[in-house]
CSV table of C-alpha atoms in Angstrom, one decimal:
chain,number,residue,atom,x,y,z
S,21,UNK,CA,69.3,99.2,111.5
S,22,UNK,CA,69.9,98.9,115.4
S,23,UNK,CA,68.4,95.6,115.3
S,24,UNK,CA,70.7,94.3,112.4
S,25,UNK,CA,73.8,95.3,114.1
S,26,UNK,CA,72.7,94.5,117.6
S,27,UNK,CA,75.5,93.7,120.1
S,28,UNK,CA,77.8,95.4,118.0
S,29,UNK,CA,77.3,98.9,118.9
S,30,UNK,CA,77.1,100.3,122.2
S,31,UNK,CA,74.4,103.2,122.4
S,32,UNK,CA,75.1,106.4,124.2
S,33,UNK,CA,72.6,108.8,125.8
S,34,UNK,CA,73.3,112.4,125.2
S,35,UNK,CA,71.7,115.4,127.3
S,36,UNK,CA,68.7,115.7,125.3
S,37,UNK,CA,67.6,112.1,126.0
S,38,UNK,CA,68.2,110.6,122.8
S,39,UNK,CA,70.2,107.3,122.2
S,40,UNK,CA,73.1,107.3,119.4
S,41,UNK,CA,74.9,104.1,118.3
S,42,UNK,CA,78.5,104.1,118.4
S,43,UNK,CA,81.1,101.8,116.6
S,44,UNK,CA,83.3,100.4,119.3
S,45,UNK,CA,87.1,100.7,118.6
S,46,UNK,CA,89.3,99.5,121.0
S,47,UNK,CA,92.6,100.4,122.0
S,48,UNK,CA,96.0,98.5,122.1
S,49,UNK,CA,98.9,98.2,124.0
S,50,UNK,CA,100.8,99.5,121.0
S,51,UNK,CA,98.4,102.3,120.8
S,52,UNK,CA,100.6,104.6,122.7
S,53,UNK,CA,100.9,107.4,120.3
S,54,UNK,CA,98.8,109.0,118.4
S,55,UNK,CA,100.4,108.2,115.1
S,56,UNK,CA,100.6,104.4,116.5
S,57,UNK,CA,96.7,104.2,117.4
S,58,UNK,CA,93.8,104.3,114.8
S,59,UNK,CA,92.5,106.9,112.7
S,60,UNK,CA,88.8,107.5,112.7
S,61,UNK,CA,88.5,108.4,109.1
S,62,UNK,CA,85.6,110.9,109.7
S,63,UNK,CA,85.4,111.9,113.2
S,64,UNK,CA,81.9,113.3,113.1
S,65,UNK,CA,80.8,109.1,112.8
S,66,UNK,CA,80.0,108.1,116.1
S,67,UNK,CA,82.5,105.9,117.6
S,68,UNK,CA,83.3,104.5,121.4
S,69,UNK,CA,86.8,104.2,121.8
S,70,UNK,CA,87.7,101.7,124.7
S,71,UNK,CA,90.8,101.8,126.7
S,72,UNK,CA,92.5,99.8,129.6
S,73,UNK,CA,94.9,100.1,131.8
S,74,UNK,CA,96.4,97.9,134.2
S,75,UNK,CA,98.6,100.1,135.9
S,76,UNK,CA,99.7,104.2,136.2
S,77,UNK,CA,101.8,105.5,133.5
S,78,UNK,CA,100.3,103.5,130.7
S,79,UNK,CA,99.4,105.8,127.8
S,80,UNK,CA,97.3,104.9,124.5
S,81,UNK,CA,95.9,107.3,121.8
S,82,UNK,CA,93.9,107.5,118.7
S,83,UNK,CA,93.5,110.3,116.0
S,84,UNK,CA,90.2,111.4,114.2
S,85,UNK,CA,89.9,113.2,111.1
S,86,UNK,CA,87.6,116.5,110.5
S,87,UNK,CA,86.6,119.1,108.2
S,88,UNK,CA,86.5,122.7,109.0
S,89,UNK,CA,83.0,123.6,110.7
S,90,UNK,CA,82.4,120.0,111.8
S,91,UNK,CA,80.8,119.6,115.4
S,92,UNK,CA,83.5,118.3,117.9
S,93,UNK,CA,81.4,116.1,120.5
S,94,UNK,CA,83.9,113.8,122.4
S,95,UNK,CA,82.6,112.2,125.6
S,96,UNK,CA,84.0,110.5,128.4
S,97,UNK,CA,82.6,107.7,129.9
S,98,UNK,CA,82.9,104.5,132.6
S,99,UNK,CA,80.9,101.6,133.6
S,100,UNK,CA,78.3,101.5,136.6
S,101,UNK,CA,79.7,99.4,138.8
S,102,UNK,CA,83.3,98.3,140.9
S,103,UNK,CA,86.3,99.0,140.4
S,104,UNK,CA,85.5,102.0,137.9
S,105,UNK,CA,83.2,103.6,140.2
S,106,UNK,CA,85.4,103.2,143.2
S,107,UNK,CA,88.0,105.4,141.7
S,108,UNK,CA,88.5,109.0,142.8
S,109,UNK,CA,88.6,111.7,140.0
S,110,UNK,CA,92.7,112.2,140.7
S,111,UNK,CA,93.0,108.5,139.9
S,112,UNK,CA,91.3,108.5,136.3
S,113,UNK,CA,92.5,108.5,133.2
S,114,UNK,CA,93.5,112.2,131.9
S,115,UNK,CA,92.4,112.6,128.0
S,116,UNK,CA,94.2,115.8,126.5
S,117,UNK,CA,92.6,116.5,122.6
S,118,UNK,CA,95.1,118.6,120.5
S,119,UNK,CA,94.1,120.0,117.8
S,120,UNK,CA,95.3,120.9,114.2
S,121,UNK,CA,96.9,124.1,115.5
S,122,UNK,CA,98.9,122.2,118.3
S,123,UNK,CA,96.3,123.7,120.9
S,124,UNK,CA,95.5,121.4,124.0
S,125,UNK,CA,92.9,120.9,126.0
S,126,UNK,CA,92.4,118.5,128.9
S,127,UNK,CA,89.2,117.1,129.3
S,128,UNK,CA,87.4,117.8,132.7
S,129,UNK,CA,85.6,115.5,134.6
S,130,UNK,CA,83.0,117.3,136.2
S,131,UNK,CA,79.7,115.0,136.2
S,132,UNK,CA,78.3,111.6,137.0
S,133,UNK,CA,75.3,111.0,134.8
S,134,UNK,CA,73.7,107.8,134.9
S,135,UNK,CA,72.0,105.8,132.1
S,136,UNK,CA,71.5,102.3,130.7
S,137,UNK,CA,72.5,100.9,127.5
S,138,UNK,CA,69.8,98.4,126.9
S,139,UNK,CA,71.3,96.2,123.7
S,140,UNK,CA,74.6,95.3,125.7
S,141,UNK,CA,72.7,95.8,129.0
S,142,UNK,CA,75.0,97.7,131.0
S,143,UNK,CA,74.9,100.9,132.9
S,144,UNK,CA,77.1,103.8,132.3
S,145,UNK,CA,78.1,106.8,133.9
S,146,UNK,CA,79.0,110.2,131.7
S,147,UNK,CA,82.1,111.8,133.8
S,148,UNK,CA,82.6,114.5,131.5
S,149,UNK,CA,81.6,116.2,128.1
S,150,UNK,CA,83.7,118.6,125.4
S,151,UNK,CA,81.9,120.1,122.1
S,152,UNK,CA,83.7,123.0,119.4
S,153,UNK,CA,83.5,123.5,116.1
S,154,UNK,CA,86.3,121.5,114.9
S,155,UNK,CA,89.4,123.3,112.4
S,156,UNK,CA,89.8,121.3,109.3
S,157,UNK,CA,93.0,118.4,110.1
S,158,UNK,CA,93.5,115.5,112.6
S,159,UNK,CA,92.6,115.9,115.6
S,160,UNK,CA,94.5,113.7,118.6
S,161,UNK,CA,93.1,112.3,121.7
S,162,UNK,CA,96.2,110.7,124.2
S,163,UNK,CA,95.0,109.0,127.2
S,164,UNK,CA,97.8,109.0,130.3
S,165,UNK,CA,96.7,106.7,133.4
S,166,UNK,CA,96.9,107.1,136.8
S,167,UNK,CA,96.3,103.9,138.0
S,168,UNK,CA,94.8,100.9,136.8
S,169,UNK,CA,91.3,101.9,134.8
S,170,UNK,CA,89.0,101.3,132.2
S,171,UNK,CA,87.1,104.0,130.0
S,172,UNK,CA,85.1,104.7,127.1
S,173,UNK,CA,86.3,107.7,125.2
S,174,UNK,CA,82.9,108.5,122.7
S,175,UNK,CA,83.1,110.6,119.9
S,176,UNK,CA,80.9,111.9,117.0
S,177,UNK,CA,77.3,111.5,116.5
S,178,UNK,CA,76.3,110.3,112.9
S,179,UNK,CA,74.6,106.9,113.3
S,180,UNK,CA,76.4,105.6,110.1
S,181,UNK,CA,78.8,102.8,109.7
S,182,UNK,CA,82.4,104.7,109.7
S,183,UNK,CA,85.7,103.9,108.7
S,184,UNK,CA,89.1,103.5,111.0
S,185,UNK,CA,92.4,102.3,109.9
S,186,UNK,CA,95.4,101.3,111.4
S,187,UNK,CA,99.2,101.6,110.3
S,188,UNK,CA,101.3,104.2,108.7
S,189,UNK,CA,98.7,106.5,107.0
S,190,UNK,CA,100.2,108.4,104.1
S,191,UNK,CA,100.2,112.6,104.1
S,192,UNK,CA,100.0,114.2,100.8
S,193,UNK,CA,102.6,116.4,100.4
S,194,UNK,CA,102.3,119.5,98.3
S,195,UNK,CA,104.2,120.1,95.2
S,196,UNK,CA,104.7,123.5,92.5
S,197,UNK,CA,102.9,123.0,89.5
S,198,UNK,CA,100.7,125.2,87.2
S,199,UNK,CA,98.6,121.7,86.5
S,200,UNK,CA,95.9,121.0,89.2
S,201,UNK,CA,96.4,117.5,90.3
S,202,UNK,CA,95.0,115.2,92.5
S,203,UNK,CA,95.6,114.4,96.6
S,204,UNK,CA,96.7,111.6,97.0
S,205,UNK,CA,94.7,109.4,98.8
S,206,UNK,CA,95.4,108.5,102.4
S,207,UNK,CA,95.5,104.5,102.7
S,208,UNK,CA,96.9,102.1,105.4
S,209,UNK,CA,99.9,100.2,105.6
S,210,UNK,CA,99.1,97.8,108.4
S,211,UNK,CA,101.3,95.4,109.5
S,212,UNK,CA,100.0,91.2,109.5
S,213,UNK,CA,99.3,89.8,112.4
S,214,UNK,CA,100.5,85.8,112.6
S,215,UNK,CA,98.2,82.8,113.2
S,216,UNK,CA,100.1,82.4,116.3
S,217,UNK,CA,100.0,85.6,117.6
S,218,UNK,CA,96.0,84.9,117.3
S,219,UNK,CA,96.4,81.3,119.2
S,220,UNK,CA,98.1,83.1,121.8
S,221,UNK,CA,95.3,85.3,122.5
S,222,UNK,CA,92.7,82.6,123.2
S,223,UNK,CA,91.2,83.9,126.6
S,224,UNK,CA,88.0,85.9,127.8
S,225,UNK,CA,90.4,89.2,129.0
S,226,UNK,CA,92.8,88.8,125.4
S,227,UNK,CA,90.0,87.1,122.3
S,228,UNK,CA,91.6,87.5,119.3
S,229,UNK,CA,90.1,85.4,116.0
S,230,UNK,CA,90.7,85.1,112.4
S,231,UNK,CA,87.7,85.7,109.9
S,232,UNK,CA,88.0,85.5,106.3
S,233,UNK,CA,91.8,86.7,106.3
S,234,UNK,CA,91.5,89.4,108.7
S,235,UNK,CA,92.3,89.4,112.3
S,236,UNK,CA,89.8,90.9,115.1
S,237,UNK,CA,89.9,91.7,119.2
S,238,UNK,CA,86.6,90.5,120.0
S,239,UNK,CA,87.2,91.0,123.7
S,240,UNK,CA,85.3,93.6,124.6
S,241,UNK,CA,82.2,91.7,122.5
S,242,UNK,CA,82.8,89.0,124.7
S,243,UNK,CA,80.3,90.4,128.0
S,244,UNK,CA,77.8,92.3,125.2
S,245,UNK,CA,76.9,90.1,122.2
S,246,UNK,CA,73.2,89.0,123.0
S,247,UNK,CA,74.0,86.0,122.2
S,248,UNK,CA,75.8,85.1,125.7
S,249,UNK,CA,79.9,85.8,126.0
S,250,UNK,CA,80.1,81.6,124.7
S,251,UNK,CA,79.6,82.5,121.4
S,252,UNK,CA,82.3,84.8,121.2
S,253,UNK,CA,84.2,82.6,123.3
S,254,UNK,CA,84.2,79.8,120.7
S,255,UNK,CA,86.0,82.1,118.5
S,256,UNK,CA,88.8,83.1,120.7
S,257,UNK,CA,92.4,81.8,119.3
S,258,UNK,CA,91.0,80.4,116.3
S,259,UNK,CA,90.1,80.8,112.9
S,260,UNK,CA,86.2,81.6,112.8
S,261,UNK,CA,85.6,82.2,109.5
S,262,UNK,CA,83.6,79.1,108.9
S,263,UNK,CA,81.4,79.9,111.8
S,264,UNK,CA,80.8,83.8,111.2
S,265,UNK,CA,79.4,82.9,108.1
S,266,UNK,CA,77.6,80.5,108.9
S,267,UNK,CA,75.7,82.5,111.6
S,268,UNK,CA,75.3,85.5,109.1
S,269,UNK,CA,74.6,83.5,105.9
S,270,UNK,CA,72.2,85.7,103.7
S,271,UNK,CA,73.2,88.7,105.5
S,272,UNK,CA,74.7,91.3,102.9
S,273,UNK,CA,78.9,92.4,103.9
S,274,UNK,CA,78.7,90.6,107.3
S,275,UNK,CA,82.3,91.8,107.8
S,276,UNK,CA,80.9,95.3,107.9
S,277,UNK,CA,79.6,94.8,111.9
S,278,UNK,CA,83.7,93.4,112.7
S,279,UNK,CA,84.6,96.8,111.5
S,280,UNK,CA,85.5,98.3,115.1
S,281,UNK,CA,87.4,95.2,116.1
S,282,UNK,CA,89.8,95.1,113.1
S,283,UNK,CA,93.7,94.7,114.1
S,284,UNK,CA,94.7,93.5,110.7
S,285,UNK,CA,95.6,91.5,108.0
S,286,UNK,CA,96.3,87.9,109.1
S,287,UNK,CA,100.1,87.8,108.1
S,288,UNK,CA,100.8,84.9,105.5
């Protein structure tokens, strides 16, 4: 399984020394709310949430689903190496996770742990960890900078393929009736993205590229796919349907590895 999704997804060490692969999801610049950024569908999935900043002020945020007795496991995480490590703890990132309820909590940054990812061949450094048994609801994770910073934001633990949508998610509302019915089911609205909106992002720090009607960021793939960054650089700007599948022919729902790079539909 690791080996068929290989540069895909980033593996994290947890205290116990064992390695857990998690979905990459990166954040936008339009991710700066909550209800703007993506929903991981089940937050118990285990998913590395990426986020950028170039400057202080900057704010981005996501949202992950749970069910009451789930295990809350959020990490917080940077790379090994200049700037990130250069950066003093009052110049990081501050994550604040709010749950169902409306309580906070700020996560503390109160370790540097060192270890080696060896599919994308970087080294990490844990800065700070947060488990609870989660309430049932969506949970939200808003990121605030302080200056400019990158960081991976992990959460959950199953080594499954998960689900995360973007857009206007629907909320069943309760109605009076003596007949049980059904809840409706959550779905996204997303909004199309244009063929030259994708053009425009045709660069090794913005890679954006079409494949089979659906547009991806494959930036942060770029420095990880073991294939070398060119491959994912021939993609950049374009429409790389044709040459996804052609590198994956014979390979059952291909798509399936994109899944934490999804922006959208390609608008038509």
């Amino acid at each position: 399984m690791r080996k068929l999704l290989f540069g895909l997804l980033s593996f994290v060490l947890i205290g116990s020394g064992v390695a857990h692969a998690h979905q990459p999801v990166v954040l936008l610049d339009s991710d700066t709310t909550a209800t703007k950024g993506p929903l991981l569908v089940d937050g118990t999935v285990s998913f590395a949430i990426r986020a950028k900043f170039s400057k202080a002020g900057q704010k981005k945020a996501f949202r992950a689903q749970f069910k009451a007795g789930d295990a809350l496991s959020v990490q917080y995480l940077i790379v090994d190496k200049k700037p990130e490590t250069s950066l003093q703890v009052r110049a990081l990132p501050v994550l604040v996770i709010t749950d169902p309820a409306g309580s906070k909590v700020t996560m503390k940054i109160n370790e540097r742990t060192k270890f080696y990812e060896p599919y994308s061949k970087v080294n990490y450094l844990y800065l700070g960890r947060y488990n609870a048994v989660a309430q049932s609801g969506v949970y939200e994770f808003a990121i605030t900078s302080k200056s400019k910073a990158a960081i991976t934001i992990a959460v959950g633990e199953k080594e499954i393929m998960g689900e995360v949508l973007r857009g206007a998610v629907a909320t069943p509302k309760p109605t009076a009736s003596s007949t049980p019915t059904s809840s409706p089911t959550a779905k996204a609205t997303p909004s199309g993205y244009t063929m030259e909106k994708v053009r425009a992002n045709n660069s090794a720090t913005s890679c954006w590229s079409v494949i089979n009607g659906s547009v991806y960021d494959l930036t942060s793939w770029i420095n990880s796919h073991p294939g070398g960054s060119s491959v994912i650089r021939a993609l950049c700007g374009t429409d790389g349907s044709a040459e996804f599948s052609a590198k994956h022919s014979g390979q059952g729902k291909p798509e399936s590895r994109l899944r934490g790079f999804l922006l959208g539909p390609l608008a038509n």
